[in-house]
Amino acid sequence: MTSAEHFISLITVASAKKLATALVLCFILYHGLMHIIYGSDSCKWLLTEGRYKGDKEWQPYGCMMHYYTQTDSRRCLRYLAFMGHHNHFVFIGDVRIRQLYKSFISQFIVDGKASDLTELPENSDLNFNDAQLRLNVQFLWRPQLDNTMIEDLRSWMKTDAPSLIISGCGAMTILANNNSDTQLYSEYSMGLVRLVQPVDFLAKKNTKYLWMLQDPVVKERLPAQLSGIDNRQINLCNKAAIKILSHSEVHIWESSKLVGAGVLEQSPDGYLASPLSLRHKIQILLNTYCNDHMNFDDGSCCSYPEPATILQLLSLSTLALCIIIGGGMWLYRKFCYYRTEISYLRVEMENTEEANNSETIQIEQPEVQDFYTLMTSLALLSIILSYFYLCDRTNFFMKENKYYSEFSFWLPLGYILALGLFFTEDRERGPRTLNREQTDEWKGLMQAVVLIYHVTGAKNVLPIYMYLRLINSAYLFLSGYGHFCYFWQTGDVSLIRFARVCIKKCKFY
């Protein structure tokens, strides 16, 4: 046997199961280390890290971002209003925060007749209300970290506090201290330090405070009044914010800077955010506020699992008991079986009576074997179900939104076709076409294509979508053909056969 033939002989179902088990254990170990190092709060992931995908959609680190349409946004706030929540949002800052405010309220305007904000002075405070949603959105023009902003926060310490506060500024402070980086850092840091005490108090009243880091700028395109700003000074302000606010109840919105930097070339004047950047930032805000109340089952960020029910606890206890018993029996069989067998042989040689006892034990062995098989099978089933629960009902494994690309779709198909070309065998008897092995291989290929189709999100590609409809029809035809051939050859049309087919189909679906 050549080395190639020996390698091919090792490619079996048993070796594939061992490889898959090893990969799962490696994934569990990797994600466990990630949770230990970076934490398991998906809301923090949403506000901290992320990247742009090929279609310019934003992908947070480790979780999925739900896209909120205007209908979804109103449904979320309507549900919260029904539950007694008062949806009070406050945007505090400069012109960038004003941009964010305008984009935010556009998510809730159904008639398209919002007040024309362009007619109002840039430095005016704004307010938006929707009685049906119990929604109140305020914008407070505070371009600097001065006493006015601090007093606004302190005023809510004595009254009803907002649900969510989004603030950020820096341009005016940079322009006022343009000659000295040291003075800029000192003044900006002093304002941030004064911010901590009222924010920590508001956090006790369940107010979430987001500090939005400053986006970079395109200096060559800045208007004349902002020409003194450069990215070095912006980075200095962001560095001060991260250093000071990290040890408080302030949630630092670092991903907003990454969102803006990724599409910086689309900025209308080199300073203001582009429409695409604003859209992603609004989606991040809505995901932060709504996801935990909307019961999405797609691994969305900020969506925490519900408390376990009594039935779930009983089921988990039963699964754990099966794993313990089955695992204990497997370990006993693994480490003690051969030693026990040797001791029985020694006793048989020394004493005939004990040999009879040994014979009795051998007679009872099938029952022990059946019980061993039952418990180890239940333990294996419990491990598989626990793994499914870990994948489907927790955020232990990091998730991403589906993104279609030609590479991600056709590459796994190429793997499968390569396996089909190089690992073939001749059939010695039976029909050479449409035999059982051939139709099963075709159906397996179809199942793989359907799996790749759903994993890569290829449903929006019309040719692939139409091809998948054809695959579904062909799969149904092959299934019917296989059942017809079985009935024709065996004549078995019993209820037992029908039940077996139904159970097998349920397992597949």
Short mmCIF file of C-alpha atoms in Angstrom, two decimals, residues 166-488:
data_model
loop_
_atom_site.label_atom_id
_atom_site.label_comp_id
_atom_site.label_asym_id
_atom_site.label_seq_id
_atom_site.Cartn_x
_atom_site.Cartn_y
_atom_site.Cartn_z
CA ILE A 166 -25.29 60.91 24.19
CA SER A 167 -22.68 63.63 24.36
CA GLY A 168 -19.41 64.61 22.81
CA CYS A 169 -17.48 67.71 21.81
CA GLY A 170 -13.97 68.86 21.16
CA ALA A 171 -13.70 71.25 18.22
CA MET A 172 -14.21 74.45 20.20
CA THR A 173 -11.75 73.36 22.89
CA ILE A 174 -9.16 72.53 20.23
CA LEU A 175 -9.58 75.90 18.51
CA ALA A 176 -9.38 77.74 21.84
CA ASN A 177 -6.09 76.00 22.74
CA ASN A 178 -4.61 75.63 19.29
CA ASN A 179 -1.19 76.90 20.29
CA SER A 180 -0.42 74.42 23.05
CA ASP A 181 -1.07 70.69 23.14
CA THR A 182 -0.29 70.63 26.85
CA GLN A 183 -2.87 73.29 27.60
CA LEU A 184 -5.41 71.52 25.37
CA TYR A 185 -4.92 68.20 27.15
CA SER A 186 -5.08 69.83 30.57
CA GLU A 187 -8.26 71.82 29.93
CA TYR A 188 -10.03 68.94 28.18
CA SER A 189 -9.07 66.53 30.97
CA MET A 190 -10.29 68.92 33.63
CA GLY A 191 -13.70 69.13 31.98
CA LEU A 192 -13.91 65.34 31.75
CA VAL A 193 -13.01 64.94 35.43
CA ARG A 194 -15.86 67.27 36.41
CA LEU A 195 -18.17 65.15 34.28
CA VAL A 196 -17.58 61.94 36.23
CA GLN A 197 -19.36 62.72 39.51
CA PRO A 198 -22.81 63.63 38.10
CA VAL A 199 -22.67 60.79 35.57
CA ASP A 200 -21.91 58.25 38.29
CA PHE A 201 -24.90 59.53 40.24
CA LEU A 202 -27.18 59.35 37.19
CA ALA A 203 -26.06 55.77 36.58
CA LYS A 204 -27.69 54.84 39.90
CA LYS A 205 -30.95 56.16 38.42
CA ASN A 206 -30.57 53.75 35.45
CA THR A 207 -29.41 56.43 33.04
CA LYS A 208 -26.98 55.25 30.40
CA TYR A 209 -24.41 57.86 29.43
CA LEU A 210 -22.46 57.54 26.16
CA TRP A 211 -19.44 59.69 25.44
CA MET A 212 -18.83 59.75 21.69
CA LEU A 213 -15.18 59.96 20.71
CA GLN A 214 -14.28 62.48 18.05
CA ASP A 215 -14.04 61.33 14.44
CA PRO A 216 -10.92 62.18 12.46
CA VAL A 217 -11.07 64.98 9.89
CA VAL A 218 -9.89 65.60 6.33
CA LYS A 219 -7.81 68.70 6.94
CA GLU A 220 -7.60 69.70 3.27
CA ARG A 221 -11.39 69.99 3.02
CA LEU A 222 -12.13 71.71 6.34
CA PRO A 223 -14.01 75.04 6.22
CA ALA A 224 -12.05 78.15 7.13
CA GLN A 225 -13.45 78.44 10.67
CA LEU A 226 -12.29 74.87 11.45
CA SER A 227 -8.98 74.89 9.60
CA GLY A 228 -7.04 74.94 12.88
CA ILE A 229 -8.16 71.39 13.75
CA ASP A 230 -5.98 68.41 12.90
CA ASN A 231 -6.09 64.72 13.72
CA ARG A 232 -3.20 64.92 16.17
CA GLN A 233 -5.23 67.19 18.45
CA ILE A 234 -8.34 65.04 18.03
CA ASN A 235 -6.37 61.96 19.05
CA LEU A 236 -5.10 63.86 22.08
CA CYS A 237 -8.67 64.61 23.19
CA ASN A 238 -9.77 61.02 22.59
CA LYS A 239 -6.81 59.75 24.58
CA ALA A 240 -7.78 61.95 27.52
CA ALA A 241 -11.40 60.76 27.35
CA ILE A 242 -10.41 57.08 27.37
CA LYS A 243 -7.94 57.57 30.22
CA ILE A 244 -10.30 59.49 32.51
CA LEU A 245 -13.75 58.07 31.72
CA SER A 246 -12.72 54.39 31.66
CA HIS A 247 -12.85 54.27 35.46
CA SER A 248 -16.36 55.75 35.73
CA GLU A 249 -19.90 54.77 34.77
CA VAL A 250 -19.49 56.49 31.41
CA HIS A 251 -19.76 54.19 28.39
CA ILE A 252 -17.09 55.29 25.93
CA TRP A 253 -18.44 55.01 22.41
CA GLU A 254 -15.21 54.07 20.65
CA SER A 255 -16.83 52.38 17.66
CA SER A 256 -18.32 55.71 16.53
CA LYS A 257 -14.80 56.89 15.71
CA LEU A 258 -14.13 53.70 13.74
CA VAL A 259 -17.40 54.10 11.85
CA GLY A 260 -16.55 57.66 10.88
CA ALA A 261 -12.95 56.87 9.96
CA GLY A 262 -14.02 54.03 7.66
CA VAL A 263 -15.98 56.34 5.35
CA LEU A 264 -14.09 59.56 6.01
CA GLU A 265 -13.75 60.24 2.28
CA GLN A 266 -17.55 60.62 2.08
CA SER A 267 -17.64 63.50 4.57
CA PRO A 268 -19.36 66.55 3.01
CA ASP A 269 -16.86 69.09 4.37
CA GLY A 270 -14.10 67.05 6.00
CA TYR A 271 -15.58 67.50 9.49
CA LEU A 272 -19.25 66.50 9.51
CA ALA A 273 -20.22 62.83 9.32
CA SER A 274 -21.33 61.30 6.04
CA PRO A 275 -24.90 59.95 5.63
CA LEU A 276 -23.60 56.36 5.69
CA SER A 277 -21.68 57.00 8.89
CA LEU A 278 -24.74 58.57 10.52
CA ARG A 279 -26.90 55.61 9.50
CA HIS A 280 -24.54 53.14 11.14
CA LYS A 281 -24.26 55.24 14.30
CA ILE A 282 -28.04 55.46 14.63
CA GLN A 283 -28.28 51.69 14.19
CA ILE A 284 -25.72 51.22 16.98
CA LEU A 285 -27.76 53.48 19.28
CA LEU A 286 -30.99 51.62 18.52
CA ASN A 287 -29.31 48.26 19.04
CA THR A 288 -27.96 49.47 22.37
CA TYR A 289 -31.37 50.67 23.54
CA CYS A 290 -33.82 48.18 22.04
CA ASN A 291 -32.24 44.78 21.54
CA ASP A 292 -32.69 43.51 25.07
CA HIS A 293 -36.44 44.19 24.85
CA MET A 294 -37.19 42.87 21.35
CA ASN A 295 -36.35 39.18 21.94
CA PHE A 296 -34.38 38.67 18.75
CA ASP A 297 -33.10 35.12 18.32
CA ASP A 298 -30.22 35.93 15.98
CA GLY A 299 -27.35 36.61 18.39
CA SER A 300 -27.90 40.37 18.40
CA CYS A 301 -25.69 42.61 20.50
CA CYS A 302 -27.02 43.79 23.87
CA SER A 303 -29.54 40.93 23.91
CA TYR A 304 -29.15 39.07 27.17
CA PRO A 305 -30.60 35.59 27.78
CA GLU A 306 -33.83 35.32 29.71
CA PRO A 307 -33.85 33.64 33.13
CA ALA A 308 -34.03 29.87 32.93
CA THR A 309 -37.45 28.33 33.51
CA ILE A 310 -38.14 25.41 35.83
CA LEU A 311 -38.55 23.09 32.84
CA GLN A 312 -35.20 24.19 31.45
CA LEU A 313 -33.50 23.65 34.81
CA LEU A 314 -35.00 20.17 35.09
CA SER A 315 -33.91 19.35 31.55
CA LEU A 316 -30.38 20.60 32.19
CA SER A 317 -30.23 18.61 35.43
CA THR A 318 -31.31 15.47 33.59
CA LEU A 319 -28.72 16.04 30.88
CA ALA A 320 -26.02 16.67 33.47
CA LEU A 321 -26.99 13.48 35.31
CA CYS A 322 -26.78 11.47 32.09
CA ILE A 323 -23.36 12.96 31.32
CA ILE A 324 -22.07 12.16 34.81
CA ILE A 325 -23.35 8.58 34.83
CA GLY A 326 -22.34 7.85 31.24
CA GLY A 327 -18.96 9.50 31.68
CA GLY A 328 -18.33 7.61 34.90
CA MET A 329 -19.19 4.30 33.28
CA TRP A 330 -16.98 5.09 30.31
CA LEU A 331 -14.05 5.93 32.57
CA TYR A 332 -14.63 2.80 34.61
CA ARG A 333 -14.71 0.69 31.47
CA LYS A 334 -11.66 2.44 30.06
CA PHE A 335 -9.38 2.18 33.08
CA CYS A 336 -10.71 -0.77 35.06
CA TYR A 337 -12.16 -3.25 32.58
CA TYR A 338 -8.91 -4.95 31.59
CA ARG A 339 -7.67 -5.14 35.16
CA THR A 340 -10.95 -6.72 36.26
CA GLU A 341 -10.81 -9.21 33.38
CA ILE A 342 -7.30 -10.31 34.38
CA SER A 343 -8.38 -10.77 37.99
CA TYR A 344 -11.26 -12.98 36.83
CA LEU A 345 -8.84 -15.16 34.87
CA ARG A 346 -6.61 -15.62 37.91
CA VAL A 347 -9.53 -16.58 40.10
CA GLU A 348 -10.67 -19.08 37.46
CA MET A 349 -7.31 -20.83 37.53
CA GLU A 350 -7.26 -21.06 41.34
CA ASN A 351 -10.78 -22.03 42.24
CA THR A 352 -13.47 -23.82 40.25
CA GLU A 353 -16.27 -22.29 42.27
CA GLU A 354 -15.06 -18.81 41.57
CA ALA A 355 -14.72 -19.85 37.94
CA ASN A 356 -18.44 -20.66 37.98
CA ASN A 357 -19.10 -17.24 39.43
CA SER A 358 -16.99 -15.82 36.65
CA GLU A 359 -19.08 -17.78 34.19
CA THR A 360 -22.21 -16.34 35.76
CA ILE A 361 -20.80 -12.89 35.37
CA GLN A 362 -20.08 -13.61 31.74
CA ILE A 363 -23.68 -14.68 31.26
CA GLU A 364 -24.87 -11.41 32.74
CA GLN A 365 -22.39 -9.43 30.66
CA PRO A 366 -24.82 -8.71 27.78
CA GLU A 367 -27.21 -6.98 30.21
CA VAL A 368 -24.35 -4.91 31.60
CA GLN A 369 -23.24 -4.15 28.07
CA ASP A 370 -26.75 -3.05 27.10
CA PHE A 371 -26.97 -0.75 30.11
CA TYR A 372 -23.50 0.61 29.35
CA THR A 373 -24.49 1.31 25.74
CA LEU A 374 -27.71 2.99 26.87
CA MET A 375 -26.02 5.32 29.37
CA THR A 376 -23.10 6.25 27.13
CA SER A 377 -25.51 6.97 24.27
CA LEU A 378 -27.62 9.17 26.54
CA ALA A 379 -24.46 10.93 27.73
CA LEU A 380 -23.41 11.55 24.13
CA LEU A 381 -26.88 12.87 23.29
CA SER A 382 -26.75 15.15 26.35
CA ILE A 383 -23.38 16.55 25.28
CA ILE A 384 -24.71 17.27 21.78
CA LEU A 385 -27.85 18.98 23.13
CA SER A 386 -25.75 21.03 25.55
CA TYR A 387 -23.55 22.11 22.66
CA PHE A 388 -26.65 23.14 20.69
CA TYR A 389 -27.86 25.17 23.67
CA LEU A 390 -24.46 26.82 24.00
CA CYS A 391 -24.53 27.82 20.32
CA ASP A 392 -28.17 28.85 20.03
CA ARG A 393 -29.15 30.35 23.39
CA THR A 394 -25.96 32.03 24.60
CA ASN A 395 -23.42 34.51 23.26
CA PHE A 396 -20.51 32.23 24.14
CA PHE A 397 -19.64 31.74 20.47
CA MET A 398 -19.14 35.10 18.78
CA LYS A 399 -21.47 35.72 15.85
CA GLU A 400 -21.55 37.92 12.77
CA ASN A 401 -24.13 39.17 10.31
CA LYS A 402 -24.32 37.22 7.09
CA TYR A 403 -22.32 38.70 4.25
CA TYR A 404 -22.30 37.27 0.74
CA SER A 405 -19.19 37.28 -1.39
CA GLU A 406 -18.23 35.23 -4.40
CA PHE A 407 -15.22 33.87 -2.56
CA SER A 408 -17.09 32.73 0.57
CA PHE A 409 -19.79 31.01 -1.50
CA TRP A 410 -17.77 29.25 -4.19
CA LEU A 411 -14.75 28.21 -2.12
CA PRO A 412 -16.53 25.56 0.01
CA LEU A 413 -18.31 24.33 -3.10
CA GLY A 414 -14.90 23.88 -4.70
CA TYR A 415 -13.80 21.78 -1.72
CA ILE A 416 -16.81 19.50 -2.10
CA LEU A 417 -16.33 19.10 -5.85
CA ALA A 418 -12.66 18.25 -5.32
CA LEU A 419 -13.60 15.54 -2.85
CA GLY A 420 -16.15 14.18 -5.31
CA LEU A 421 -13.62 14.05 -8.14
CA PHE A 422 -10.72 12.44 -6.31
CA PHE A 423 -12.54 10.10 -3.94
CA THR A 424 -14.64 7.87 -6.19
CA GLU A 425 -15.17 4.14 -6.46
CA ASP A 426 -16.63 1.77 -9.05
CA ARG A 427 -19.83 -0.09 -8.33
CA GLU A 428 -19.49 -3.78 -9.13
CA ARG A 429 -23.16 -4.82 -9.06
CA GLY A 430 -26.55 -3.23 -9.43
CA PRO A 431 -27.53 -0.41 -11.81
CA ARG A 432 -24.68 1.83 -12.88
CA THR A 433 -26.85 4.95 -12.84
CA LEU A 434 -29.30 6.21 -10.23
CA ASN A 435 -28.25 3.58 -7.72
CA ARG A 436 -28.61 4.14 -3.98
CA GLU A 437 -25.03 5.34 -3.45
CA GLN A 438 -25.23 7.79 -6.34
CA THR A 439 -28.55 9.35 -5.34
CA ASP A 440 -27.40 9.64 -1.71
CA GLU A 441 -24.26 11.43 -2.88
CA TRP A 442 -26.33 13.82 -4.99
CA LYS A 443 -28.65 14.55 -2.08
CA GLY A 444 -25.67 15.12 0.19
CA LEU A 445 -24.24 17.61 -2.28
CA MET A 446 -27.59 19.39 -2.44
CA GLN A 447 -27.74 19.61 1.34
CA ALA A 448 -24.23 21.08 1.39
CA VAL A 449 -25.23 23.70 -1.20
CA VAL A 450 -28.32 24.63 0.83
CA LEU A 451 -26.19 24.95 3.97
CA ILE A 452 -23.63 27.17 2.23
CA TYR A 453 -26.48 29.23 0.74
CA HIS A 454 -27.93 30.02 4.17
CA VAL A 455 -24.60 30.53 5.96
CA THR A 456 -23.25 32.99 3.38
CA GLY A 457 -26.53 34.92 2.99
CA ALA A 458 -26.77 34.31 -0.76
CA LYS A 459 -30.56 34.70 -0.87
CA ASN A 460 -30.26 38.19 -2.34
CA VAL A 461 -28.38 36.89 -5.40
CA LEU A 462 -31.13 36.04 -7.89
CA PRO A 463 -29.30 33.36 -9.98
CA ILE A 464 -28.28 31.46 -6.85
CA TYR A 465 -31.77 31.84 -5.41
CA MET A 466 -33.34 30.35 -8.55
CA TYR A 467 -30.77 27.57 -8.60
CA LEU A 468 -31.64 26.72 -5.00
CA ARG A 469 -35.32 26.40 -5.91
CA LEU A 470 -34.26 23.91 -8.58
CA ILE A 471 -32.17 22.01 -6.03
CA ASN A 472 -35.15 21.75 -3.68
CA SER A 473 -37.29 20.29 -6.46
CA ALA A 474 -34.56 17.84 -7.47
CA TYR A 475 -34.11 16.74 -3.86
CA LEU A 476 -37.82 16.00 -3.52
CA PHE A 477 -37.74 14.02 -6.77
CA LEU A 478 -34.75 11.94 -5.65
CA SER A 479 -36.39 11.28 -2.28
CA GLY A 480 -39.55 10.06 -3.99
CA TYR A 481 -37.52 7.99 -6.43
CA GLY A 482 -35.62 6.34 -3.58
CA HIS A 483 -38.80 5.44 -1.69
CA PHE A 484 -40.40 4.06 -4.86
CA CYS A 485 -37.39 1.84 -5.57
CA TYR A 486 -37.40 0.56 -2.00
CA PHE A 487 -41.11 -0.28 -2.11
CA TRP A 488 -40.73 -1.90 -5.54
#
